Each structure stands twice: as C-alpha cells, then as structure tokens.
Tab-separated table of C-alpha atoms and ligand atoms in Angstrom:
chain	number	residue	atom	x	y	z
A	1	MET	CA	43.240	2.941	-2.691
A	2	SER	CA	43.557	5.845	-0.476
A	3	ALA	CA	42.823	9.147	-2.484
A	4	LYS	CA	39.199	10.169	-1.808
A	5	PRO	CA	37.133	9.620	-4.978
A	6	ARG	CA	35.253	12.799	-5.848
A	7	THR	CA	32.609	11.318	-8.191
A	8	ALA	CA	30.025	8.818	-6.951
A	9	LEU	CA	28.122	6.890	-9.712
A	10	ILE	CA	24.688	5.875	-8.078
A	11	ILE	CA	22.788	3.177	-9.962
A	12	GLY	CA	19.010	3.394	-9.378
A	13	CYS	CA	16.885	6.384	-8.552
A	14	GLY	CA	14.184	4.638	-6.558
A	15	ILE	CA	14.367	5.641	-2.726
A	16	GLY	CA	17.963	4.675	-1.577
A	17	GLY	CA	19.488	6.073	-4.760
A	18	PRO	CA	18.327	9.833	-4.462
A	19	VAL	CA	18.787	9.761	-0.766
A	20	ALA	CA	22.472	8.488	-1.244
A	21	ALA	CA	22.923	11.329	-3.688
A	22	ILE	CA	21.784	13.940	-1.153
A	23	ALA	CA	23.749	12.386	1.671
A	24	LEU	CA	26.939	11.986	-0.466
A	25	ARG	CA	26.806	15.500	-1.541
A	26	ARG	CA	26.753	16.556	2.018
A	27	ALA	CA	29.727	14.296	2.585
A	28	GLY	CA	31.874	16.217	-0.005
A	29	PHE	CA	31.084	14.047	-3.179
A	30	GLU	CA	29.907	14.719	-6.548
A	31	PRO	CA	27.118	12.273	-7.055
A	32	VAL	CA	25.580	11.311	-10.540
A	33	VAL	CA	22.283	9.087	-10.652
A	34	TYR	CA	21.720	6.560	-13.355
A	35	GLU	CA	18.110	5.415	-13.587
A	36	ALA	CA	17.054	2.532	-16.108
A	37	TYR	CA	13.629	3.929	-16.644
A	38	ASP	CA	12.466	7.388	-17.810
A	39	ARG	CA	10.299	9.801	-15.894
A	40	SER	CA	7.278	8.383	-17.427
A	41	ALA	CA	7.442	5.322	-15.089
A	42	THR	CA	4.326	5.563	-12.988
A	43	HIS	CA	3.574	4.025	-9.554
A	44	VAL	CA	-0.293	4.224	-9.924
A	45	GLY	CA	-1.978	2.628	-6.981
A	46	SER	CA	1.298	2.066	-5.098
A	47	PHE	CA	1.817	3.491	-1.636
A	48	LEU	CA	4.064	2.966	1.361
A	49	ASN	CA	4.035	3.260	5.101
A	50	LEU	CA	7.163	5.292	6.012
A	51	ALA	CA	8.054	4.684	9.489
A	52	SER	CA	9.488	7.125	12.153
A	53	ASN	CA	12.967	5.828	11.826
A	54	GLY	CA	13.046	6.584	8.021
A	55	LEU	CA	11.597	10.056	8.615
A	56	ASP	CA	14.149	10.660	11.234
A	57	ALA	CA	16.976	9.927	8.768
A	58	LEU	CA	15.329	12.135	6.261
A	59	LYS	CA	15.075	14.999	8.740
A	60	THR	CA	18.999	14.990	9.002
A	61	LEU	CA	18.978	15.593	5.355
A	62	GLY	CA	16.374	18.307	5.436
A	63	VAL	CA	13.799	16.255	3.270
A	64	ALA	CA	11.508	15.128	5.950
A	65	ASP	CA	9.111	18.017	5.736
A	66	ALA	CA	8.496	17.822	2.061
A	67	VAL	CA	7.949	14.042	2.240
A	68	THR	CA	5.633	14.419	5.305
A	69	ARG	CA	3.552	17.078	3.588
A	70	ALA	CA	3.049	14.739	0.597
A	71	GLY	CA	1.713	11.907	2.926
A	72	PHE	CA	-0.547	11.660	5.794
A	73	ALA	CA	-0.039	10.464	9.533
A	74	THR	CA	-0.975	6.850	10.185
A	75	PRO	CA	-0.098	6.201	13.748
A	76	ARG	CA	-2.488	3.526	14.678
A	77	MET	CA	-3.557	-0.145	13.488
A	78	VAL	CA	-6.784	-1.911	14.530
A	79	MET	CA	-6.705	-5.647	13.638
A	80	TRP	CA	-9.896	-7.617	12.913
A	81	SER	CA	-10.537	-11.259	12.298
A	82	GLY	CA	-12.358	-12.269	9.182
A	83	THR	CA	-15.526	-12.879	11.264
A	84	GLY	CA	-15.605	-9.218	12.358
A	85	LYS	CA	-14.151	-9.631	15.876
A	86	GLN	CA	-11.729	-6.851	16.886
A	87	LEU	CA	-8.423	-8.616	17.810
A	88	GLY	CA	-6.643	-5.531	19.197
A	89	GLU	CA	-5.428	-1.948	18.526
A	90	VAL	CA	-1.773	-1.064	18.543
A	91	ALA	CA	0.454	1.886	17.413
A	92	ASN	CA	1.811	1.858	13.891
A	93	GLY	CA	5.537	2.265	14.950
A	94	GLU	CA	6.407	4.751	17.687
A	95	THR	CA	5.907	8.471	18.029
A	96	LEU	CA	9.179	10.309	18.388
A	97	PRO	CA	9.562	13.043	20.963
A	98	ASP	CA	9.144	15.742	18.414
A	99	GLY	CA	5.754	14.122	17.276
A	100	THR	CA	7.062	12.264	14.269
A	101	THR	CA	4.874	9.228	13.493
A	102	SER	CA	4.585	6.819	10.704
A	103	ILE	CA	3.143	8.269	7.506
A	104	THR	CA	1.493	6.758	4.451
A	105	ILE	CA	2.561	8.294	1.216
A	106	LYS	CA	1.946	7.481	-2.582
A	107	ARG	CA	5.124	6.090	-3.940
A	108	GLY	CA	5.164	8.480	-6.862
A	109	LEU	CA	4.806	11.446	-4.468
A	110	LEU	CA	7.766	10.036	-2.394
A	111	HIS	CA	9.849	9.782	-5.427
A	112	ARG	CA	8.985	13.241	-6.549
A	113	ALA	CA	9.947	14.828	-3.190
A	114	LEU	CA	13.339	13.127	-3.177
A	115	ARG	CA	13.962	14.031	-6.843
A	116	ASP	CA	12.968	17.638	-6.205
A	117	GLU	CA	15.743	17.862	-3.506
A	118	VAL	CA	18.199	16.125	-5.741
A	119	ALA	CA	17.382	18.673	-8.547
A	120	ARG	CA	17.658	21.631	-6.043
A	121	LEU	CA	21.013	20.598	-5.135
A	122	GLY	CA	21.999	20.413	-8.822
A	123	ILE	CA	22.708	16.696	-8.767
A	124	ARG	CA	22.398	15.205	-12.253
A	125	VAL	CA	19.842	12.209	-12.874
A	126	GLU	CA	20.308	10.459	-16.125
A	127	GLU	CA	17.282	8.440	-17.136
A	128	GLY	CA	17.156	5.461	-19.542
A	129	LYS	CA	20.532	4.400	-18.429
A	130	ARG	CA	20.396	0.648	-17.632
A	131	PHE	CA	23.459	-0.510	-15.811
A	132	VAL	CA	24.925	-3.807	-17.307
A	133	ASP	CA	28.467	-4.013	-15.999
A	134	CYS	CA	31.327	-2.563	-14.110
A	135	GLU	CA	35.132	-2.861	-13.987
A	136	GLU	CA	37.796	-1.540	-11.781
A	137	GLY	CA	40.547	0.588	-13.277
A	138	VAL	CA	43.612	2.257	-11.783
A	139	HIS	CA	41.890	5.604	-11.385
A	140	GLY	CA	38.327	4.538	-10.550
A	141	VAL	CA	35.425	2.356	-11.587
A	142	LEU	CA	33.958	2.206	-14.896
A	143	ALA	CA	30.141	1.514	-15.432
A	144	ARG	CA	28.689	0.345	-18.560
A	145	PHE	CA	25.051	0.773	-19.666
A	146	GLU	CA	22.831	-0.999	-21.969
A	147	ASP	CA	22.863	1.710	-24.512
A	148	GLY	CA	26.587	1.261	-24.983
A	149	SER	CA	27.700	4.329	-23.066
A	150	GLU	CA	30.196	4.227	-20.322
A	151	VAL	CA	31.291	6.371	-17.387
A	152	THR	CA	34.046	6.410	-14.823
A	153	GLY	CA	33.832	7.454	-11.188
A	154	GLY	CA	35.527	7.229	-7.909
A	155	ILE	CA	32.873	4.885	-6.396
A	156	LEU	CA	29.787	3.085	-7.694
A	157	VAL	CA	26.809	2.692	-5.323
A	158	GLY	CA	24.287	-0.133	-6.282
A	159	ALA	CA	20.890	1.183	-5.332
A	160	ASP	CA	19.177	-0.783	-7.929
A	161	GLY	CA	16.606	-2.718	-5.994
A	162	VAL	CA	15.802	-6.254	-5.245
A	163	HIS	CA	16.735	-7.799	-8.568
A	164	SER	CA	20.135	-5.760	-8.517
A	165	ARG	CA	22.468	-6.156	-11.407
A	166	VAL	CA	25.253	-4.573	-9.459
A	167	ARG	CA	24.919	-7.128	-6.813
A	168	GLN	CA	25.397	-9.798	-9.433
A	169	LYS	CA	28.354	-8.097	-10.872
A	170	LEU	CA	30.040	-7.859	-7.371
A	171	ASP	CA	29.388	-11.477	-6.629
A	172	PRO	CA	28.011	-13.828	-9.400
A	173	ARG	CA	27.267	-16.386	-6.741
A	174	ALA	CA	25.267	-13.809	-4.519
A	175	PRO	CA	21.841	-15.364	-3.729
A	176	LYS	CA	18.769	-14.456	-5.610
A	177	PRO	CA	15.696	-12.962	-4.106
A	178	SER	CA	13.330	-15.556	-2.822
A	179	TYR	CA	9.550	-15.301	-3.671
A	180	THR	CA	7.474	-15.460	-0.520
A	181	ARG	CA	4.524	-16.943	-2.248
A	182	GLN	CA	2.487	-13.879	-1.707
A	183	LEU	CA	1.309	-11.093	-4.005
A	184	SER	CA	0.415	-7.625	-2.767
A	185	ILE	CA	-2.448	-5.943	-4.644
A	186	GLY	CA	-3.097	-2.392	-3.666
A	187	GLY	CA	-5.018	0.739	-4.884
A	188	VAL	CA	-6.652	3.943	-4.011
A	189	ALA	CA	-10.576	4.304	-3.921
A	190	ARG	CA	-12.907	7.173	-3.321
A	191	LEU	CA	-15.968	6.422	-1.024
A	192	THR	CA	-17.287	7.517	2.150
A	193	LEU	CA	-16.514	5.073	5.099
A	194	PRO	CA	-17.502	5.603	8.848
A	195	ALA	CA	-13.926	5.016	9.934
A	196	LYS	CA	-11.609	8.125	11.039
A	197	PRO	CA	-8.658	9.073	8.847
A	198	GLY	CA	-5.128	8.041	10.064
A	199	THR	CA	-5.805	4.408	11.279
A	200	TYR	CA	-5.049	1.196	9.342
A	201	HIS	CA	-7.810	-1.367	9.598
A	202	MET	CA	-6.343	-4.734	8.974
A	203	THR	CA	-8.465	-7.796	8.396
A	204	PHE	CA	-7.088	-11.395	8.621
A	205	GLY	CA	-9.543	-12.786	6.286
A	206	LYS	CA	-10.334	-16.411	5.453
A	207	ARG	CA	-8.463	-16.301	2.090
A	208	ALA	CA	-6.582	-13.047	2.020
A	209	PHE	CA	-5.346	-10.225	4.252
A	210	PHE	CA	-6.904	-6.868	3.762
A	211	ALA	CA	-5.914	-3.472	4.959
A	212	TYR	CA	-7.127	0.124	4.435
A	213	ALA	CA	-6.567	3.565	5.765
A	214	ILE	CA	-8.512	6.833	4.935
A	215	SER	CA	-6.549	10.015	4.109
A	216	PRO	CA	-7.628	13.381	5.343
A	217	ALA	CA	-8.680	14.185	1.940
A	218	GLY	CA	-11.178	11.254	1.849
A	219	GLU	CA	-9.154	8.826	-0.258
A	220	VAL	CA	-9.162	5.151	0.894
A	221	TYR	CA	-5.672	3.539	0.592
A	222	TRP	CA	-5.881	-0.245	0.521
A	223	PHE	CA	-3.804	-3.354	-0.039
A	224	ALA	CA	-4.436	-7.046	0.027
A	225	ASN	CA	-1.943	-10.045	0.418
A	226	VAL	CA	-2.981	-13.206	-1.361
A	227	ALA	CA	-1.199	-16.520	-1.635
A	228	SER	CA	0.023	-17.205	-5.164
A	229	GLU	CA	2.317	-20.021	-6.186
A	230	THR	CA	3.878	-17.914	-9.012
A	231	ASP	CA	5.368	-14.482	-9.040
A	232	ARG	CA	4.273	-13.906	-12.695
A	233	GLU	CA	0.536	-13.738	-12.564
A	234	ALA	CA	-0.151	-10.998	-15.162
A	235	LEU	CA	-3.874	-10.523	-14.930
A	236	ALA	CA	-5.745	-7.476	-16.325
A	237	MET	CA	-7.005	-5.080	-13.658
A	238	GLU	CA	-10.621	-6.267	-13.989
A	239	ALA	CA	-9.648	-9.816	-13.637
A	240	TRP	CA	-7.715	-8.927	-10.457
A	241	LYS	CA	-10.661	-7.229	-9.077
A	242	ALA	CA	-12.914	-10.230	-9.859
A	243	ARG	CA	-10.437	-12.556	-8.219
A	244	LEU	CA	-9.993	-10.476	-5.157
A	245	HIS	CA	-13.746	-10.181	-4.877
A	246	ASP	CA	-13.957	-14.061	-4.625
A	247	LEU	CA	-11.066	-14.222	-2.125
A	248	LEU	CA	-12.571	-11.527	0.270
A	249	GLU	CA	-16.163	-12.636	-0.197
A	250	GLY	CA	-17.602	-13.620	3.279
A	251	ASP	CA	-15.039	-11.648	5.295
A	252	ALA	CA	-16.455	-8.692	7.495
A	253	GLY	CA	-15.585	-5.200	6.831
A	254	PRO	CA	-15.741	-2.833	3.877
A	255	ALA	CA	-13.310	-4.762	1.680
A	256	LEU	CA	-15.757	-5.341	-1.209
A	257	ASP	CA	-17.219	-1.806	-1.243
A	258	ILE	CA	-13.612	-0.363	-1.248
A	259	LEU	CA	-12.755	-2.749	-4.302
A	260	ASP	CA	-15.958	-1.712	-6.131
A	261	ALA	CA	-15.033	1.883	-5.689
A	262	THR	CA	-11.595	1.598	-7.032
A	263	GLY	CA	-10.916	2.545	-10.681
A	264	ASP	CA	-7.886	1.606	-12.450
A	265	GLU	CA	-5.512	2.641	-9.707
A	266	ILE	CA	-4.398	-0.876	-8.800
A	267	ALA	CA	-0.833	-2.088	-8.546
A	268	VAL	CA	0.270	-5.730	-8.304
A	269	TYR	CA	3.647	-6.754	-6.868
A	270	PRO	CA	5.023	-10.115	-6.082
A	271	ILE	CA	6.663	-10.133	-2.600
A	272	TYR	CA	10.288	-11.164	-2.129
A	273	ASP	CA	12.769	-11.177	0.473
A	274	MET	CA	16.529	-11.841	0.260
A	275	PRO	CA	18.513	-14.444	2.133
A	276	THR	CA	21.746	-13.156	3.677
A	277	VAL	CA	23.873	-11.367	1.137
A	278	HIS	CA	27.642	-12.018	1.929
A	279	THR	CA	29.191	-9.409	-0.367
A	280	TRP	CA	28.056	-5.903	0.375
A	281	HIS	CA	30.993	-4.259	-1.414
A	282	ARG	CA	33.901	-5.143	-3.556
A	283	GLY	CA	36.758	-2.758	-4.499
A	284	ARG	CA	35.173	0.723	-5.186
A	285	ALA	CA	31.595	-0.777	-5.498
A	286	VAL	CA	29.063	-1.056	-2.684
A	287	LEU	CA	25.324	-1.914	-2.282
A	288	LEU	CA	22.349	-0.363	-0.335
A	289	GLY	CA	18.756	-0.817	0.183
A	290	ASP	CA	16.778	-3.685	-1.374
A	291	ALA	CA	19.858	-4.672	-3.356
A	292	ILE	CA	21.456	-6.231	-0.224
A	293	HIS	CA	18.507	-6.729	2.149
A	294	ALA	CA	15.080	-6.616	0.479
A	295	THR	CA	12.594	-7.218	3.219
A	296	SER	CA	8.953	-8.409	2.737
A	297	PRO	CA	6.805	-5.362	3.264
A	298	SER	CA	4.957	-6.619	6.382
A	299	ALA	CA	6.949	-4.611	8.821
A	300	GLY	CA	6.716	-1.531	6.425
A	301	GLN	CA	10.543	-0.880	6.701
A	302	GLY	CA	12.164	-1.470	3.413
A	303	ALA	CA	12.162	2.109	2.421
A	304	SER	CA	13.262	3.390	5.771
A	305	LEU	CA	16.178	0.831	5.819
A	306	ALA	CA	17.382	2.040	2.494
A	307	ILE	CA	17.200	5.726	3.666
A	308	GLU	CA	19.176	4.692	6.777
A	309	ASP	CA	21.783	2.902	4.664
A	310	ALA	CA	22.316	5.839	2.406
A	311	LEU	CA	23.029	8.045	5.358
A	312	VAL	CA	25.464	5.715	7.194
A	313	LEU	CA	27.223	4.984	3.961
A	314	ALA	CA	27.710	8.817	3.299
A	315	LYS	CA	28.931	9.186	6.954
A	316	SER	CA	31.385	6.462	6.642
A	317	LEU	CA	32.894	7.812	3.338
A	318	ARG	CA	32.925	11.214	4.808
A	319	ASP	CA	35.179	10.294	7.728
A	320	THR	CA	38.002	8.261	6.018
A	321	ASP	CA	39.685	8.630	2.692
A	322	ASP	CA	40.290	4.856	2.600
A	323	ILE	CA	37.263	3.419	0.608
A	324	ALA	CA	37.797	-0.095	1.796
A	325	GLU	CA	37.699	1.067	5.487
A	326	ALA	CA	34.752	3.253	4.868
A	327	PHE	CA	32.729	0.280	3.201
A	328	ALA	CA	33.833	-2.005	5.996
A	329	ARG	CA	32.458	0.506	8.674
A	330	TYR	CA	29.244	0.862	6.740
A	331	GLU	CA	28.672	-2.877	6.724
A	332	ASN	CA	29.663	-3.192	10.288
A	333	ALA	CA	27.238	-0.440	11.359
A	334	ARG	CA	24.361	-1.929	9.240
A	335	ARG	CA	24.439	-5.597	8.683
A	336	ALA	CA	23.037	-6.919	12.195
A	337	ARG	CA	20.150	-4.344	12.057
A	338	VAL	CA	18.982	-4.903	8.629
A	339	GLU	CA	19.114	-8.601	8.989
A	340	ARG	CA	17.033	-8.549	12.121
A	341	VAL	CA	14.390	-6.385	10.316
A	342	VAL	CA	14.297	-8.844	7.519
A	343	ARG	CA	13.631	-11.795	10.000
A	344	TYR	CA	11.125	-9.857	11.965
A	345	SER	CA	9.091	-8.877	8.785
A	346	ASN	CA	9.220	-12.356	7.462
A	347	ARG	CA	7.613	-13.692	10.878
A	348	ILE	CA	4.857	-11.101	10.544
A	349	GLY	CA	4.074	-12.150	6.783
A	350	GLY	CA	3.632	-15.695	7.925
A	351	THR	CA	0.609	-14.841	10.028
A	352	LYS	CA	-1.397	-13.225	7.227
A	353	ILE	CA	-2.575	-16.094	5.358
A	354	ALA	CA	-3.442	-19.232	7.183
A	355	GLY	CA	-5.426	-22.487	6.943
A	356	PRO	CA	-8.512	-23.184	9.061
A	357	VAL	CA	-6.600	-24.384	12.083
A	358	GLY	CA	-3.852	-21.797	11.816
A	359	ARG	CA	-6.601	-19.093	11.672
A	360	TRP	CA	-8.173	-20.495	14.744
A	361	PHE	CA	-5.131	-20.325	16.785
A	362	ARG	CA	-4.188	-16.905	15.337
A	363	ASP	CA	-7.479	-15.397	16.218
A	364	LEU	CA	-7.362	-16.814	19.731
A	365	LEU	CA	-3.743	-15.770	20.556
A	366	MET	CA	-3.439	-12.566	18.650
A	367	PRO	CA	-5.335	-10.306	21.260
A	368	ALA	CA	-2.971	-11.261	24.028
A	369	ALA	CA	0.053	-10.904	21.826
A	370	LEU	CA	-1.129	-7.509	20.730
A	371	LYS	CA	-1.620	-6.396	24.222
A	372	LEU	CA	1.946	-7.381	25.012
A	373	PHE	CA	3.054	-5.520	21.818
A	374	ALA	CA	1.176	-2.378	22.772
A	375	SER	CA	2.309	-2.293	26.386
A	376	GLY	CA	6.203	-2.593	26.198
A	377	LYS	CA	8.881	-0.637	24.414
A	378	SER	CA	9.800	-3.794	22.705
A	379	HIS	CA	10.016	-2.019	19.234
A	380	ALA	CA	12.062	0.907	20.250
A	381	TRP	CA	15.103	-0.764	18.554
A	382	LEU	CA	13.236	-0.629	15.296
A	383	TYR	CA	11.368	2.789	15.333
A	384	ARG	CA	13.640	4.904	17.435
A	385	HIS	CA	16.885	4.188	15.681
A	386	HIS	CA	18.573	7.456	15.211
A	387	ILE	CA	21.591	8.062	13.033
A	388	ASP	CA	23.776	10.962	14.340
A	389	TRP	CA	25.245	12.747	11.400
A	390	GLU	CA	27.584	14.986	13.524
A	391	GLN	CA	29.169	11.827	15.334
A	392	ALA	CA	32.225	10.399	13.633
A	393	ALA	CA	31.426	7.007	11.819
B	401	FAD	C1	4.102	-4.483	-2.505
B	401	FAD	C2	5.209	-3.677	-1.763
B	401	FAD	C3	4.781	-2.915	-0.702
B	401	FAD	C4	5.836	-2.253	0.064
B	401	FAD	N1	5.480	-1.531	1.211
B	401	FAD	C5	6.371	-0.956	1.911
B	401	FAD	C6	6.058	-0.123	2.871
B	401	FAD	O1	4.844	0.048	3.346
B	401	FAD	N2	6.994	0.554	3.617
B	401	FAD	C7	8.256	0.475	3.399
B	401	FAD	O2	9.217	0.953	3.961
B	401	FAD	N3	8.701	-0.440	2.284
B	401	FAD	C8	7.757	-1.063	1.490
B	401	FAD	N4	8.110	-1.862	0.464
B	401	FAD	C9	9.519	-1.992	0.229
B	401	FAD	C10	10.248	-0.823	-0.391
B	401	FAD	O3	9.470	-0.489	-1.639
B	401	FAD	C11	11.609	-1.031	-0.730
B	401	FAD	O4	12.326	-1.522	0.293
B	401	FAD	C12	12.212	0.235	-1.234
B	401	FAD	O5	11.687	0.659	-2.503
B	401	FAD	C13	13.785	-0.051	-1.476
B	401	FAD	O6	14.299	1.104	-2.055
B	401	FAD	P1	15.584	0.895	-2.984
B	401	FAD	O7	16.039	2.289	-3.430
B	401	FAD	O8	16.585	-0.010	-2.454
B	401	FAD	O9	15.089	0.102	-4.264
B	401	FAD	P2	13.828	0.557	-5.251
B	401	FAD	O10	12.948	1.642	-4.696
B	401	FAD	O11	13.419	-0.666	-5.896
B	401	FAD	O12	14.737	1.392	-6.482
B	401	FAD	C14	15.571	0.762	-7.318
B	401	FAD	C15	15.660	1.645	-8.512
B	401	FAD	O13	16.843	1.112	-9.408
B	401	FAD	C16	16.229	1.126	-10.700
B	401	FAD	N5	17.052	0.011	-11.426
B	401	FAD	C17	16.917	-1.335	-11.384
B	401	FAD	N6	17.771	-1.925	-12.055
B	401	FAD	C18	18.634	-0.935	-12.635
B	401	FAD	C19	19.649	-0.977	-13.481
B	401	FAD	N7	20.215	-2.163	-13.992
B	401	FAD	N8	20.185	0.118	-13.918
B	401	FAD	C20	19.747	1.300	-13.468
B	401	FAD	N9	18.610	1.451	-12.638
B	401	FAD	C21	18.138	0.247	-12.309
B	401	FAD	C22	14.859	0.885	-10.667
B	401	FAD	O14	14.161	1.206	-11.795
B	401	FAD	C23	14.473	1.608	-9.375
B	401	FAD	O15	14.010	2.994	-9.685
B	401	FAD	C24	7.130	-2.631	-0.262
B	401	FAD	C25	7.473	-3.262	-1.365
B	401	FAD	C26	6.582	-3.917	-2.051
B	401	FAD	C27	6.963	-4.762	-3.193
C-alpha cells in the first residue's frame, strides 16, 4: 500500500465528516461524503457548546468565522445549588490570545455552516446513503450502501457517530457505546429573564441538573440532565415537559418559567460514552469523532474533538504516501488526548445528579473546587490545544 489514494469516501455528514472533507481536500484528496439521512433531518431544540480548541481548528480551515457568526459567545458559567446558593463562577473554557471564546450554536446552524463550505469547495455530499459494509480490494476499498449501490475509493473514513457501523466492520469485537443512565433534554424558549446574555447558569438541583444561557437575540437556550434507567424513553413532548416540571419543582431559579415558555423545540437524547476502542484503523479504513471516542457532553468537547481529529488525519495523509503509516501517526497523535477528555467529561457528569448525602458534600465542596479551577491554568491542555497545519505530521 504505497500509492497515494486520490478519493476519500467519508461516511457520515454530521460534524467530523464535513470537516474531514474540507481538510482532506486541502491535503490533496478528492473527498465524497455519504450521509444516511436526507437534508430534511432536523435538529430542533438541539444546540452545542463549541469550545475554543474546536474553533481554533476550524480557523485553520477558514470556517471559524461563519460558524462563530451563527452562534453567540458564552465565555462564563455560574453554578448554583438547588437551594439557590451561588456555588461559584468560572470561565467556560479559555479565551485565546485572539479573543476566541467558547460559543453556543444550534446544531442545525453548525451543520449548515460546514455544509456551505463543503458545497463552496465543490465537494459532493450524497444523502440517503446508509453505509452497511466495506471490503478491501487490490485497487482500493469498496463501500456498500443499504440501497444496494457500491462505490470504490482510495480510503474510507468512518465519521458515522457513536453507533458507528464502520467501527463494527473494522472490528466486530469493538466495544459498544455505554449508556450513562442519563438523558439530556434541551430546547429553546422565548421569555424575558433578568440574567445577562452569554453566561451559562447551571443549577445542581435535587432531582435534575438544569442549565440555561440567553442569546443576544433574547432566546433562552436550556438543557436538563435527568437520571433514567433506559435509553429508550420515547415520551411525547408534552409528557416530557410534565415530567421535567415534576423533577425541577422546588429548585431555585427560573427553570419552570423557561420550561413553560418552550414550544415544541425540545430534543431528547440518551447520553453515551465509549470505552477505549482498540482498532482505530484497518487497511484503508479509519475512524474519527464519536465513532472512536464518544464523550459524554458534560465537558462540551465532543464536536471539538471530532474537528481536531479531522484536521490531524488530513495532515497525516498529506505528509506520507503510505496509508498505514499515516493512520498510525494519526492515532499516535490523538489517542492519549481524546481518552483523557472522555475520562474528564465522565467525572464531571457524575457530579450532576446525586442523592441527598452526595448533594450535601457537593454543595459544600464545590465552591472551593471552583475557586481552584478558576485560578490556575489547569485546563490549558484542553482549551488551548493548537494544531499547526504547516508543521509536518
Ligand atoms: C445531548 C448531547 C449534547 C451534546 N452537547 C455537546 C456540546 O455542548 N459540545 C460538544 O462539543 N459536543 C456535544 N455533544 C457531542 C457531539 O454532538 C458529538 O461529539 C459530535 O456530534 C460528534 O461528531 P461526529 O461527526 O463524530 O458524529 P455525529 O455528529 O453524530 O455525525 C455522524 C453522522 O453520521 C451519520 N451516519 C450514521 N450512521 C451512518 C451510516 N451507516 N451511513 C451513513 N451515515 C451515517 C449520521 O446520520 C450523522 O449525520 C453532545 C451530544 C449529545 C448527545
């Protein structure tokens, strides 16, 4: 395997997929993206915290401005106990020397900004193409789709998310995502609140964790984390609202008003994370993003890590004609970092929903822990991570 493959088949057009397409084009490839759903797939009520390290990687690809314009800066977080005591105020990530801070952005708008750049570069996205299988041939890798079609390319990039089919094909014994026993329910409301735009207010309530931030346009973006034994709780929106009402009842803060002011813009997601995935690549196929290291959303890093992966993978392929060598360099550059973030995020998630004793300790100890967090540069490794495109991989 030494001739540089020209075509890159990218499976999945979520976040890592389109970024990989943009980066691989820059590295000299001809990418084509295959997405299972069609454009009608909506992300109503769903939004993300995109951290400075993810935006920094997008800047290298020239997409950061479009993404930043579609979101709003959220550089601060204020933590509250369910009884209304302020536990502390900390930065949401770190501000980079050029002023870049974490932003909050609707998932649909992030997808659109990335897709617009993919279209501008003339990269093809084929929708309604659900990948089912792949096979190595002498001249490349063959991908098969559910509709019976097939396509051959030089390399195949699995950016197909937490339930990745590509991961399963690369290693049938690969671990499955583990359900964290928490659901995330989020939405966007319109109401007037006294808080200033751009700060997350996070309440560690008695039965649920609730957070909100106000956009400069006056929309209130909110999410709640609740405990749930099953990841398949399909309740109608009204039923979710009623259930959240019960769980948030009695906690201080505007959660119930926000809930009442929310229309149908509610999204419910089970939260997973992935144990270590041993096989990141095999032959001409490689994984990125949630497909290899889904992290629970507590650290607000999943999207940023997928973006970083895409950039490093493209750099590695740019700098050698040997695919095996390029994939090995990519894994070598990324594995320790992404696994550290997964562990970090998992720890934060564990503090969100606690029993009465755990709550008492948490509310007592958190102010000191937050002071420590706010004072040091302890999170520079996370938020100031910079990938130098010009430097050899
Ligand atoms: C509730 C919740 C809140 C979150 N909040 C944040 C946050 O605040 N900040 C943050 O950084 N991250 C957050 N995340 C994590 C973030 O969404 C993911 O880490 C990120 O989307 C990963 O990008 P990806 O491209 O790897 O996968 P995805 O974005 O999941 O994209 C995968 C794509 O592949 C497609 N696909 C799947 N199977 C196939 C197939 N067989 N064939 C073809 N296409 C396929 C899917 O339709 C999808 O479009 C959150 C996640 C959840 C669940």
